[in-house]
CSV table of C-alpha atoms and ligand atoms in Angstrom, one decimal:
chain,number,residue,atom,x,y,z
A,9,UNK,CA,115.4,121.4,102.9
A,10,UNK,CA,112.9,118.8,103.8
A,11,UNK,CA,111.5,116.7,101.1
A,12,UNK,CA,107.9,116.8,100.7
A,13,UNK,CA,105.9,113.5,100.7
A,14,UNK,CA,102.6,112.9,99.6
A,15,UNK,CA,100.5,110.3,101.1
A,16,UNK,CA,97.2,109.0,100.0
A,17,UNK,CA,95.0,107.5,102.4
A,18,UNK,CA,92.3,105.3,100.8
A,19,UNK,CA,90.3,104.5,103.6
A,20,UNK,CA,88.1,101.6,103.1
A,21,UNK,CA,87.9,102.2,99.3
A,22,UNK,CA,88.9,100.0,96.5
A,23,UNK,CA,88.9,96.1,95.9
A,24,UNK,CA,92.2,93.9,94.9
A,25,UNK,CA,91.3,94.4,91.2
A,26,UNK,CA,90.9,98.2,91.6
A,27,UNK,CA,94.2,98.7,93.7
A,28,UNK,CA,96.4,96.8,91.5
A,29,UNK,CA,95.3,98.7,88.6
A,30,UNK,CA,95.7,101.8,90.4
A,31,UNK,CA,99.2,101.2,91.3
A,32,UNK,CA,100.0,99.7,87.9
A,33,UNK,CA,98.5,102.6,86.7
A,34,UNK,CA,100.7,105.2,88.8
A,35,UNK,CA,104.1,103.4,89.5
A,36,UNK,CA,105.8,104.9,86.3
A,37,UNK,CA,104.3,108.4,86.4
A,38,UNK,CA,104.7,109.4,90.2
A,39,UNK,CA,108.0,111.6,90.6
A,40,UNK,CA,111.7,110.0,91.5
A,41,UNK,CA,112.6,109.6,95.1
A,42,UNK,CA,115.0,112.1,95.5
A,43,UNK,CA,112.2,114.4,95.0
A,44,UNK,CA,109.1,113.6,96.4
A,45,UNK,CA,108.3,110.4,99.3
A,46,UNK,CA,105.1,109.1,97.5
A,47,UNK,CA,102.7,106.7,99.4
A,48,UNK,CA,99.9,104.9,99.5
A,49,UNK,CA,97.9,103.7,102.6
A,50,UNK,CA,95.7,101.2,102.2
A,51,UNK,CA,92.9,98.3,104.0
A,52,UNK,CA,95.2,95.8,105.8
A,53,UNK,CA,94.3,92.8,103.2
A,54,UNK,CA,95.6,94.9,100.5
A,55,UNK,CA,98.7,95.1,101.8
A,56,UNK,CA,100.8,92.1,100.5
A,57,UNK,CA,100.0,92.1,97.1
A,58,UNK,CA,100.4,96.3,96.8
A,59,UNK,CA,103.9,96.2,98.8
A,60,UNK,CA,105.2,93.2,96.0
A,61,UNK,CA,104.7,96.0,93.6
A,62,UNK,CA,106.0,98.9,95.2
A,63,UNK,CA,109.1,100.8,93.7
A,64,UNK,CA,111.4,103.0,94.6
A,65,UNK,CA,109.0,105.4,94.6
A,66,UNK,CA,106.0,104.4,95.2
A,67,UNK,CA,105.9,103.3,98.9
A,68,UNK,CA,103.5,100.8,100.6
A,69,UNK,CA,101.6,102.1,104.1
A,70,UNK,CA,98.8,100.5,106.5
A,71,UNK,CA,96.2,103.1,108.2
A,72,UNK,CA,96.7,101.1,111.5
A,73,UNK,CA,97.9,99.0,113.7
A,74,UNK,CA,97.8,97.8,117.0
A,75,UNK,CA,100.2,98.7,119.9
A,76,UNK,CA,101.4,95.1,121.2
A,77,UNK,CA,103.7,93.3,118.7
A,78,UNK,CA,101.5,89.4,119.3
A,79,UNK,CA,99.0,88.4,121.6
A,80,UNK,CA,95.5,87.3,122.3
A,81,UNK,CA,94.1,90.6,119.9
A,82,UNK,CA,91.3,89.3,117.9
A,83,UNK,CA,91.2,91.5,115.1
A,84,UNK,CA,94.6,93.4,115.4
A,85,UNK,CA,97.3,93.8,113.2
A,86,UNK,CA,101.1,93.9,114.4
A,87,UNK,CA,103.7,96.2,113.7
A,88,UNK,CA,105.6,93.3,113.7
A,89,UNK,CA,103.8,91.6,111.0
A,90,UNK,CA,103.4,94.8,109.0
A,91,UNK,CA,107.5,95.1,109.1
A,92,UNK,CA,107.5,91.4,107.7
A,93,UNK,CA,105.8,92.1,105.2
A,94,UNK,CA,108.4,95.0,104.0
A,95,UNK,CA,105.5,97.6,104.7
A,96,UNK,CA,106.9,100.9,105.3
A,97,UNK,CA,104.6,103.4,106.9
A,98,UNK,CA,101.6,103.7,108.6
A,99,UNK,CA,98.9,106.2,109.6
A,100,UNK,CA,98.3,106.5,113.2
A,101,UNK,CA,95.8,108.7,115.4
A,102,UNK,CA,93.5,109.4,112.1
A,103,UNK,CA,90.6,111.5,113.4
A,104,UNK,CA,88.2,108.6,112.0
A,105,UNK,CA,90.0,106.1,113.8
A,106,UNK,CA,89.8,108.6,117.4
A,107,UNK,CA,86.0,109.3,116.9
A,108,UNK,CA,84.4,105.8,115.9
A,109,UNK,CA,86.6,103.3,117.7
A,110,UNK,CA,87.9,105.8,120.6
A,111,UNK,CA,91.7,106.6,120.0
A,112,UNK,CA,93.1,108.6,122.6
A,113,UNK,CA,96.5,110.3,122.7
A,114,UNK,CA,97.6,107.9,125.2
A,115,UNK,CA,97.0,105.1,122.8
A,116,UNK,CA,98.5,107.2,120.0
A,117,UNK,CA,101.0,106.6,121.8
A,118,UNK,CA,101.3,103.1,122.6
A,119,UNK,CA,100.8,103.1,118.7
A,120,UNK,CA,103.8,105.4,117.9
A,121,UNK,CA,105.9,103.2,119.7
A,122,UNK,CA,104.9,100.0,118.8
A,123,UNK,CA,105.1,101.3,114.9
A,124,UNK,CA,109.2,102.8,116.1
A,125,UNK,CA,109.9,99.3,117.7
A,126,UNK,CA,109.1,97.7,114.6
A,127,UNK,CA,111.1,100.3,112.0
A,128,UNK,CA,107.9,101.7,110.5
A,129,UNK,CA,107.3,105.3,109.6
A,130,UNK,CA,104.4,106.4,111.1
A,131,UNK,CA,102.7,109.4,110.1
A,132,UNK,CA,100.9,110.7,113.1
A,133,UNK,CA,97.6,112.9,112.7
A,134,UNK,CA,96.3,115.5,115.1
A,135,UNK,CA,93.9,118.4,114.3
A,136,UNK,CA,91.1,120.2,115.7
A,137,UNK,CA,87.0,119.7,116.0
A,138,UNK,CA,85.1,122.8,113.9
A,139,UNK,CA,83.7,123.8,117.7
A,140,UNK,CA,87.3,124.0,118.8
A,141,UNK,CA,88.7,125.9,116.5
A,142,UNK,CA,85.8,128.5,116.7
A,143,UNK,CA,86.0,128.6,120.6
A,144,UNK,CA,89.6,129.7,119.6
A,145,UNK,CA,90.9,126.2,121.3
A,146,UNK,CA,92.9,125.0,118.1
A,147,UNK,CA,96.5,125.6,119.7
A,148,UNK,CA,95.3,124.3,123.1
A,149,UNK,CA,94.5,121.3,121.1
A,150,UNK,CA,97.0,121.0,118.9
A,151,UNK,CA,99.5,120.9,122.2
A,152,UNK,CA,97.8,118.2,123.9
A,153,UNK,CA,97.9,115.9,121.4
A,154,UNK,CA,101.5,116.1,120.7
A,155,UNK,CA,102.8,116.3,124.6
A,156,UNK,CA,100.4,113.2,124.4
A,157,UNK,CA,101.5,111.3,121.4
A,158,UNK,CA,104.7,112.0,121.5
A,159,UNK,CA,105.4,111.3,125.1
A,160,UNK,CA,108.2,109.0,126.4
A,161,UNK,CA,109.7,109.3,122.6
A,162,UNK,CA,113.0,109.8,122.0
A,163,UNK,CA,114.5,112.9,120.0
A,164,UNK,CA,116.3,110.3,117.4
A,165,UNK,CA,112.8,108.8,116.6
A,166,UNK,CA,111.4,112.3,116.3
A,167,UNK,CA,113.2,112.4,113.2
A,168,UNK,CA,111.5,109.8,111.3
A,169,UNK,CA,108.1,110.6,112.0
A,170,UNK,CA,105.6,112.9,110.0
A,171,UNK,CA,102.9,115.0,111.4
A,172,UNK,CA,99.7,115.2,109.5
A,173,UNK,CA,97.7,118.3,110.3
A,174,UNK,CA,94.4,117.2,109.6
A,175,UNK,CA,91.1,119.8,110.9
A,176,UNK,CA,88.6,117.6,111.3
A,177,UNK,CA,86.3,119.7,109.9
A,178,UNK,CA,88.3,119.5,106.8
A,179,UNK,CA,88.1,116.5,106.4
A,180,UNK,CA,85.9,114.8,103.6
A,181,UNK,CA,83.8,117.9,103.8
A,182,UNK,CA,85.5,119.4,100.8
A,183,UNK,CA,86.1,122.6,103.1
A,184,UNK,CA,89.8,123.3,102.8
A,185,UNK,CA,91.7,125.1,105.0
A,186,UNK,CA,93.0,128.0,103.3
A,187,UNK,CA,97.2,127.9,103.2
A,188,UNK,CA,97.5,130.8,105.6
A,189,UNK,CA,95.2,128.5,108.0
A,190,UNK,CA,96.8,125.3,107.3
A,191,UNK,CA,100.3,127.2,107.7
A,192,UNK,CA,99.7,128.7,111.3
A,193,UNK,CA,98.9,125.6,112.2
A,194,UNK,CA,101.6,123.7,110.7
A,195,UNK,CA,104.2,126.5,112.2
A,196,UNK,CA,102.9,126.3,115.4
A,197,UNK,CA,103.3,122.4,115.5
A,198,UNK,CA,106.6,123.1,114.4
A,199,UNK,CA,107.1,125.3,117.5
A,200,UNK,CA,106.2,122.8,120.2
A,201,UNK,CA,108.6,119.9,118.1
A,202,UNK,CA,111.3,123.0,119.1
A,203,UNK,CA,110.1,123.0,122.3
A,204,UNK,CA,110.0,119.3,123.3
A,205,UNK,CA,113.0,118.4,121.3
A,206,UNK,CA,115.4,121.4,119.9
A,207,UNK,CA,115.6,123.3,116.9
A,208,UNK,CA,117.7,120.7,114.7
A,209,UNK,CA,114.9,118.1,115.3
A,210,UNK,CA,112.3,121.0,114.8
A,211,UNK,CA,113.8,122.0,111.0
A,212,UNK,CA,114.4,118.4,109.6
A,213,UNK,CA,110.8,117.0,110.8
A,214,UNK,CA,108.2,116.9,108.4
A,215,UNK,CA,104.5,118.0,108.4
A,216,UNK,CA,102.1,117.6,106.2
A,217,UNK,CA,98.5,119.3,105.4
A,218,UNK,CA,95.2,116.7,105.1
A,219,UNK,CA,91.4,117.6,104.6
A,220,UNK,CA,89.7,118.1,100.8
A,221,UNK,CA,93.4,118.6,99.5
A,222,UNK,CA,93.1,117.9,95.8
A,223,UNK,CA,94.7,118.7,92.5
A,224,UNK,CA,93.4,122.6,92.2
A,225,UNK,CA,94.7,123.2,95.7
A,226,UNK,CA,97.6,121.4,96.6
A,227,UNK,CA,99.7,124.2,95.1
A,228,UNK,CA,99.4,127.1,97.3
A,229,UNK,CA,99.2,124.6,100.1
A,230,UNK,CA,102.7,123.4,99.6
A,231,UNK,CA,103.9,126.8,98.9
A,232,UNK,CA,103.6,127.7,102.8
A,233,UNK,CA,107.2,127.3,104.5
A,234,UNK,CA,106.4,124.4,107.1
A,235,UNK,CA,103.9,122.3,104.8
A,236,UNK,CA,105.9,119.5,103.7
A,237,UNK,CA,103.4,117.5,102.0
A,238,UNK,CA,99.4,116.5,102.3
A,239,UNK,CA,97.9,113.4,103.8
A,240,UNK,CA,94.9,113.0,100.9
A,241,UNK,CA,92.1,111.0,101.0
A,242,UNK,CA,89.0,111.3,99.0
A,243,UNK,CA,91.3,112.7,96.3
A,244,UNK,CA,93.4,110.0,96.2
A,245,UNK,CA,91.4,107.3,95.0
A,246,UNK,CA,91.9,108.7,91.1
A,247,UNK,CA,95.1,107.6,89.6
A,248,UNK,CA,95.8,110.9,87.4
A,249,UNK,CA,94.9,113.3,90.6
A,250,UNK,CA,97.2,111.2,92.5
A,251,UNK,CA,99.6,111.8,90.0
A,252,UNK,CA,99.3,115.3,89.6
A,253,UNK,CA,99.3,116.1,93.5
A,254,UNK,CA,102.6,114.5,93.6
A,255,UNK,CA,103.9,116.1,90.7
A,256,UNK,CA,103.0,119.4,92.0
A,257,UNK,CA,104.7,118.7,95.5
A,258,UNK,CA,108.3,118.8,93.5
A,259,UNK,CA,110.2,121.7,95.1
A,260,UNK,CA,110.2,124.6,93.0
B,305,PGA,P1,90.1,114.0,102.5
B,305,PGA,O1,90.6,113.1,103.7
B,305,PGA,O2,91.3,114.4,101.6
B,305,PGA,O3,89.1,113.2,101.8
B,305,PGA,O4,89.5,115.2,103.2
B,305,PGA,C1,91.9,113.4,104.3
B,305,PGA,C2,92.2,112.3,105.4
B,305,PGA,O5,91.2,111.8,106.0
B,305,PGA,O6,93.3,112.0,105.6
């Protein structure tokens, strides 16, 4: 059994003020470890002050970072200084970040294993454009981006990373995919981990659903057999949805 974990992305929402009340807020309501991986992403600055409250079972995450552990990178923030500062995941390959600043899968990549060197979990997205989908291109996609992402990575890293599904045109749009959607693709994601790196890598790595998934929804999306959880965003940002979406990712 894989244990589901639920990740909320904020994006570039919320001040200090707001965050700390928010995590305040959910720390003592979210589920126990042993059942559910909770986390929160957050903006870079909000970082230190979130991860110094973290618990057991609320986890800390960044939505970036860049690929080379120091250097002349104006800007940038290290996996190397995330790690110092005890954060434990991180979102890489977000569609936002791949349409308005240009990620690739090659610098996916770099990212991946810049985020490995440094013992962070990186949740890695991929998903398809609306146009792709309808030109019947989603599995065609889907397979590029993860020969690309995950190239040059090693089967034992494999292991501790998780897969966020995201359709773009699911995302922020408030159009979710249905489970049967979301499911297909989640399978089929699953097949080319088999593929690349064996079925006992295939079984224990975990993939989640993200786009519009909220508290009326999150259900039936976590009822499919190879959804393990939901990257959320928008939905995220209220303390008792939060709540609830983790609560309802507890395996039946
Ligand atoms: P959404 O965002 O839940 O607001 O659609 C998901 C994401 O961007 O990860």
């Amino acid at each position: 059994m894989r244990k589901p974990i639920i990740a909320g992305n904020w994006k570039m929402f919320k001040t200090r003020d707001e965050a700390l009340f928010f995590i305040l807020k959910v720390f003592p309501l979210v589920p126990e470890i042993d059942k559910v991986d909770t986390v929160i992403c957050a903006q870079a600055p909000l970082l230190h002050c979130l991860v110094k409250r973290q618990g057991d079972n609320l986890r800390i995450g960044a939505q970036n970072l860049y690929s080379e552990d120091e250097g002349a990178f104006t800007g940038e923030v290290s996996g190397k200084l995330l790690n110092s500062y005890k954060v434990e995941y991180v979102i890489i390959g977000h569609s936002e970040r791949r349409t308005y600043f240009h990620e690739t899968d090659a610098i996916v990549n770099a990212k991946l294993k810049a985020a490995l060197r440094n013992n962070l979990k990186p949740i890695v997205c991929v998903g398809e454009h609306l146009e792709e989908r309808e030109q019947g291109l989603t599995n065609q996609v889907l397979s590029r981006q993860i020969e690309g992402c995950f190239k040059d990575i090693e089967a034992s890293s494999v292991l501790g990373v998780t897969i966020a599904y995201e359709p773009i045109w699911a995302i922020g749009t408030g159009k979710t995919a249905t489970k049967e959607t979301a499911e297909e693709a989640c399978a089929y994601i699953r097949s080319l981990i088999k593929d690349a790196y064996g079925e006992r890598v295939s079984e224990k790595v975990r993939i989640q659903y993200g786009g519009s998934v909220k508290p009326q929804n999150i259900k039936e999306l976590m009822s499919m057999p190879n959804i393990d959880g939901a990257l959320i965003g928008g939905a995220s940002l209220d303390a008792d949805a939060f709540v609830m979406m983790a609560n309802a990712a507890i395996n039946d």
